[in-house]
């Protein structure tokens, strides 16, 4: 293996670790801690702040994932249309696209400013949607990792 190929794979894996690790950390560690220590408005606003800060790291990670993923895919074009590798790669690309759409929806929902004067129903409605999208993101992220592991087995 050439050193530049190893560096591209390393960058791809590092970016995936940042994206998936951060997504799972927020859902599995941060959210439960906030749920047990803050009221609805405080929890919502802090979660939004954490998400916005994570996006400052996640956006470059996604850019690296897309760039390295495209590079890795186009370096083996003969495998894309006629092999199981190509089929799995197309499924992975589809999951990545759906993940990006889900992420953008999550960002849009998260750009709501809520204060103590807003109704509890509004807060709960936004929070429910945010949790649903967050769960979808976590599931999609882990699925992409599994598909990547399948691709690595070829």
PDB file of C-alpha atoms in Angstrom:
ATOM      1  CA  UNK A   1       0.000   0.000   0.000  1.00  0.00           C
ATOM      2  CA  UNK A   2       1.264   3.419  -0.873  1.00  0.00           C
ATOM      3  CA  UNK A   3       1.628   5.979   1.905  1.00  0.00           C
ATOM      4  CA  UNK A   4      -0.878   8.386   0.323  1.00  0.00           C
ATOM      5  CA  UNK A   5      -3.509   5.614   0.235  1.00  0.00           C
ATOM      6  CA  UNK A   6      -2.866   4.908   3.905  1.00  0.00           C
ATOM      7  CA  UNK A   7      -3.168   8.621   4.722  1.00  0.00           C
ATOM      8  CA  UNK A   8      -6.458   8.880   2.835  1.00  0.00           C
ATOM      9  CA  UNK A   9      -7.845   5.843   4.667  1.00  0.00           C
ATOM     10  CA  UNK A  10      -6.582   7.258   7.983  1.00  0.00           C
ATOM     11  CA  UNK A  11      -8.238  10.629   7.323  1.00  0.00           C
ATOM     12  CA  UNK A  12     -11.472   8.855   6.385  1.00  0.00           C
ATOM     13  CA  UNK A  13     -11.421   6.755   9.562  1.00  0.00           C
ATOM     14  CA  UNK A  14     -10.531   9.734  11.752  1.00  0.00           C
ATOM     15  CA  UNK A  15     -13.368  11.806  10.316  1.00  0.00           C
ATOM     16  CA  UNK A  16     -15.786   8.885  10.739  1.00  0.00           C
ATOM     17  CA  UNK A  17     -14.665   8.531  14.361  1.00  0.00           C
ATOM     18  CA  UNK A  18     -15.350  12.208  15.001  1.00  0.00           C
ATOM     19  CA  UNK A  19     -18.776  12.089  13.345  1.00  0.00           C
ATOM     20  CA  UNK A  20     -20.046   8.802  14.746  1.00  0.00           C
ATOM     21  CA  UNK A  21     -18.335   9.162  18.124  1.00  0.00           C
ATOM     22  CA  UNK A  22     -19.682  12.674  18.606  1.00  0.00           C
ATOM     23  CA  UNK A  23     -23.178  11.705  17.532  1.00  0.00           C
ATOM     24  CA  UNK A  24     -23.284   8.738  19.889  1.00  0.00           C
ATOM     25  CA  UNK A  25     -21.667  10.681  22.744  1.00  0.00           C
ATOM     26  CA  UNK A  26     -24.299  13.398  22.583  1.00  0.00           C
ATOM     27  CA  UNK A  27     -27.136  10.858  22.525  1.00  0.00           C
ATOM     28  CA  UNK A  28     -25.804   8.320  25.009  1.00  0.00           C
ATOM     29  CA  UNK A  29     -23.897  10.499  27.492  1.00  0.00           C
ATOM     30  CA  UNK A  30     -24.773  14.188  27.251  1.00  0.00           C
ATOM     31  CA  UNK A  31     -28.554  13.882  26.854  1.00  0.00           C
ATOM     32  CA  UNK A  32     -29.100  11.599  29.882  1.00  0.00           C
ATOM     33  CA  UNK A  33     -26.935  13.813  32.111  1.00  0.00           C
ATOM     34  CA  UNK A  34     -28.810  16.928  31.041  1.00  0.00           C
ATOM     35  CA  UNK A  35     -32.159  15.181  31.449  1.00  0.00           C
ATOM     36  CA  UNK A  36     -31.402  14.403  35.093  1.00  0.00           C
ATOM     37  CA  UNK A  37     -29.994  17.815  36.038  1.00  0.00           C
ATOM     38  CA  UNK A  38     -31.821  20.586  34.148  1.00  0.00           C
ATOM     39  CA  UNK A  39     -35.355  21.801  33.525  1.00  0.00           C
ATOM     40  CA  UNK A  40     -36.840  21.589  30.021  1.00  0.00           C
ATOM     41  CA  UNK A  41     -35.827  25.066  28.808  1.00  0.00           C
ATOM     42  CA  UNK A  42     -32.291  24.903  30.239  1.00  0.00           C
ATOM     43  CA  UNK A  43     -31.788  21.413  28.835  1.00  0.00           C
ATOM     44  CA  UNK A  44     -33.090  22.391  25.417  1.00  0.00           C
ATOM     45  CA  UNK A  45     -30.922  25.499  25.169  1.00  0.00           C
ATOM     46  CA  UNK A  46     -27.788  23.720  26.410  1.00  0.00           C
ATOM     47  CA  UNK A  47     -28.376  20.839  23.997  1.00  0.00           C
ATOM     48  CA  UNK A  48     -28.682  23.339  21.142  1.00  0.00           C
ATOM     49  CA  UNK A  49     -25.424  24.998  22.216  1.00  0.00           C
ATOM     50  CA  UNK A  50     -23.654  21.642  22.387  1.00  0.00           C
ATOM     51  CA  UNK A  51     -25.024  20.703  18.958  1.00  0.00           C
ATOM     52  CA  UNK A  52     -23.860  23.970  17.438  1.00  0.00           C
ATOM     53  CA  UNK A  53     -20.388  23.497  18.914  1.00  0.00           C
ATOM     54  CA  UNK A  54     -20.289  19.904  17.665  1.00  0.00           C
ATOM     55  CA  UNK A  55     -21.226  21.113  14.181  1.00  0.00           C
ATOM     56  CA  UNK A  56     -18.047  23.210  14.112  1.00  0.00           C
ATOM     57  CA  UNK A  57     -16.135  19.927  14.299  1.00  0.00           C
ATOM     58  CA  UNK A  58     -18.654  17.794  12.423  1.00  0.00           C
ATOM     59  CA  UNK A  59     -18.856  19.931   9.272  1.00  0.00           C
ATOM     60  CA  UNK A  60     -15.120  19.588   8.501  1.00  0.00           C
ATOM     61  CA  UNK A  61     -15.323  15.886   9.391  1.00  0.00           C
ATOM     62  CA  UNK A  62     -18.210  15.391   6.939  1.00  0.00           C
ATOM     63  CA  UNK A  63     -16.250  17.287   4.272  1.00  0.00           C
ATOM     64  CA  UNK A  64     -13.259  14.988   4.815  1.00  0.00           C
ATOM     65  CA  UNK A  65     -15.509  11.913   4.725  1.00  0.00           C
ATOM     66  CA  UNK A  66     -17.107  12.988   1.465  1.00  0.00           C
ATOM     67  CA  UNK A  67     -13.804  13.933  -0.186  1.00  0.00           C
ATOM     68  CA  UNK A  68     -11.949  10.795   0.871  1.00  0.00           C
ATOM     69  CA  UNK A  69     -14.946   8.578   0.195  1.00  0.00           C
ATOM     70  CA  UNK A  70     -15.348   9.913  -3.332  1.00  0.00           C
ATOM     71  CA  UNK A  71     -11.615   9.571  -3.927  1.00  0.00           C
ATOM     72  CA  UNK A  72     -11.634   5.970  -2.713  1.00  0.00           C
ATOM     73  CA  UNK A  73     -14.691   5.140  -4.858  1.00  0.00           C
ATOM     74  CA  UNK A  74     -13.391   6.603  -8.116  1.00  0.00           C
ATOM     75  CA  UNK A  75     -10.013   4.891  -7.777  1.00  0.00           C
ATOM     76  CA  UNK A  76     -11.725   1.542  -8.333  1.00  0.00           C
ATOM     77  CA  UNK A  77     -14.359   2.296 -11.023  1.00  0.00           C
ATOM     78  CA  UNK A  78     -14.230  -1.200 -12.493  1.00  0.00           C
ATOM     79  CA  UNK A  79     -15.748  -2.535  -9.262  1.00  0.00           C
ATOM     80  CA  UNK A  80     -18.611  -0.075  -9.045  1.00  0.00           C
ATOM     81  CA  UNK A  81     -21.135  -1.527 -11.455  1.00  0.00           C
ATOM     82  CA  UNK A  82     -20.497  -5.249 -11.598  1.00  0.00           C
ATOM     83  CA  UNK A  83     -19.568  -6.489  -8.140  1.00  0.00           C
ATOM     84  CA  UNK A  84     -20.951  -6.947  -4.650  1.00  0.00           C
ATOM     85  CA  UNK A  85     -18.459  -4.266  -3.553  1.00  0.00           C
ATOM     86  CA  UNK A  86     -20.131  -1.780  -5.903  1.00  0.00           C
ATOM     87  CA  UNK A  87     -23.596  -2.765  -4.719  1.00  0.00           C
ATOM     88  CA  UNK A  88     -22.661  -2.279  -1.071  1.00  0.00           C
ATOM     89  CA  UNK A  89     -20.961   1.008  -1.906  1.00  0.00           C
ATOM     90  CA  UNK A  90     -24.123   2.300  -3.609  1.00  0.00           C
ATOM     91  CA  UNK A  91     -26.174   1.301  -0.554  1.00  0.00           C
ATOM     92  CA  UNK A  92     -23.642   3.103   1.662  1.00  0.00           C
ATOM     93  CA  UNK A  93     -23.874   6.222  -0.496  1.00  0.00           C
ATOM     94  CA  UNK A  94     -27.668   6.110  -0.212  1.00  0.00           C
ATOM     95  CA  UNK A  95     -27.490   5.856   3.576  1.00  0.00           C
ATOM     96  CA  UNK A  96     -24.945   8.710   3.679  1.00  0.00           C
ATOM     97  CA  UNK A  97     -27.237  10.905   1.570  1.00  0.00           C
ATOM     98  CA  UNK A  98     -30.214  10.128   3.816  1.00  0.00           C
ATOM     99  CA  UNK A  99     -27.999  10.813   6.867  1.00  0.00           C
ATOM    100  CA  UNK A 100     -26.984  14.210   5.487  1.00  0.00           C
ATOM    101  CA  UNK A 101     -30.630  15.095   4.837  1.00  0.00           C
ATOM    102  CA  UNK A 102     -31.556  14.012   8.368  1.00  0.00           C
ATOM    103  CA  UNK A 103     -28.672  16.058   9.767  1.00  0.00           C
ATOM    104  CA  UNK A 104     -29.792  19.168   7.863  1.00  0.00           C
ATOM    105  CA  UNK A 105     -33.336  18.687   9.161  1.00  0.00           C
ATOM    106  CA  UNK A 106     -31.921  18.319  12.675  1.00  0.00           C
ATOM    107  CA  UNK A 107     -29.961  21.556  12.284  1.00  0.00           C
ATOM    108  CA  UNK A 108     -33.069  23.361  11.015  1.00  0.00           C
ATOM    109  CA  UNK A 109     -35.134  22.216  13.995  1.00  0.00           C
ATOM    110  CA  UNK A 110     -32.296  23.160  16.332  1.00  0.00           C
ATOM    111  CA  UNK A 111     -32.269  26.767  15.165  1.00  0.00           C
ATOM    112  CA  UNK A 112     -35.301  27.553  17.287  1.00  0.00           C
ATOM    113  CA  UNK A 113     -34.822  29.931  20.199  1.00  0.00           C
ATOM    114  CA  UNK A 114     -36.862  28.882  23.195  1.00  0.00           C
ATOM    115  CA  UNK A 115     -37.152  30.788  26.446  1.00  0.00           C
ATOM    116  CA  UNK A 116     -39.091  30.406  29.666  1.00  0.00           C
ATOM    117  CA  UNK A 117     -42.087  32.238  28.161  1.00  0.00           C
ATOM    118  CA  UNK A 118     -42.636  29.580  25.488  1.00  0.00           C
ATOM    119  CA  UNK A 119     -45.213  26.929  26.148  1.00  0.00           C
ATOM    120  CA  UNK A 120     -44.205  23.578  27.537  1.00  0.00           C
ATOM    121  CA  UNK A 121     -46.008  21.981  24.573  1.00  0.00           C
ATOM    122  CA  UNK A 122     -43.788  23.835  22.068  1.00  0.00           C
ATOM    123  CA  UNK A 123     -40.659  22.812  23.940  1.00  0.00           C
ATOM    124  CA  UNK A 124     -41.759  19.178  24.082  1.00  0.00           C
ATOM    125  CA  UNK A 125     -42.776  19.172  20.417  1.00  0.00           C
ATOM    126  CA  UNK A 126     -39.404  20.534  19.272  1.00  0.00           C
ATOM    127  CA  UNK A 127     -37.546  18.236  21.673  1.00  0.00           C
ATOM    128  CA  UNK A 128     -39.461  15.143  20.444  1.00  0.00           C
ATOM    129  CA  UNK A 129     -38.610  15.953  16.832  1.00  0.00           C
ATOM    130  CA  UNK A 130     -35.001  16.626  17.734  1.00  0.00           C
ATOM    131  CA  UNK A 131     -34.728  13.322  19.620  1.00  0.00           C
ATOM    132  CA  UNK A 132     -36.297  11.411  16.730  1.00  0.00           C
ATOM    133  CA  UNK A 133     -33.882  12.953  14.235  1.00  0.00           C
ATOM    134  CA  UNK A 134     -30.951  12.390  16.609  1.00  0.00           C
ATOM    135  CA  UNK A 135     -31.880   8.712  16.937  1.00  0.00           C
ATOM    136  CA  UNK A 136     -32.158   8.442  13.166  1.00  0.00           C
ATOM    137  CA  UNK A 137     -28.708  10.034  12.792  1.00  0.00           C
ATOM    138  CA  UNK A 138     -27.162   7.621  15.269  1.00  0.00           C
ATOM    139  CA  UNK A 139     -28.735   4.627  13.509  1.00  0.00           C
ATOM    140  CA  UNK A 140     -27.670   5.869  10.076  1.00  0.00           C
ATOM    141  CA  UNK A 141     -24.128   6.564  11.308  1.00  0.00           C
ATOM    142  CA  UNK A 142     -23.706   3.084  12.768  1.00  0.00           C
ATOM    143  CA  UNK A 143     -25.182   1.599   9.579  1.00  0.00           C
ATOM    144  CA  UNK A 144     -22.619   3.478   7.477  1.00  0.00           C
ATOM    145  CA  UNK A 145     -19.847   2.077   9.695  1.00  0.00           C
ATOM    146  CA  UNK A 146     -21.195  -1.444   9.229  1.00  0.00           C
ATOM    147  CA  UNK A 147     -21.336  -0.983   5.447  1.00  0.00           C
ATOM    148  CA  UNK A 148     -17.764   0.348   5.544  1.00  0.00           C
ATOM    149  CA  UNK A 149     -16.696  -2.779   7.424  1.00  0.00           C
ATOM    150  CA  UNK A 150     -18.410  -4.891   4.764  1.00  0.00           C
ATOM    151  CA  UNK A 151     -16.539  -2.992   2.032  1.00  0.00           C
ATOM    152  CA  UNK A 152     -13.270  -3.532   3.883  1.00  0.00           C
ATOM    153  CA  UNK A 153     -13.868  -7.292   3.811  1.00  0.00           C
ATOM    154  CA  UNK A 154     -13.516  -7.384   0.011  1.00  0.00           C
TER     155      UNK A 154
END
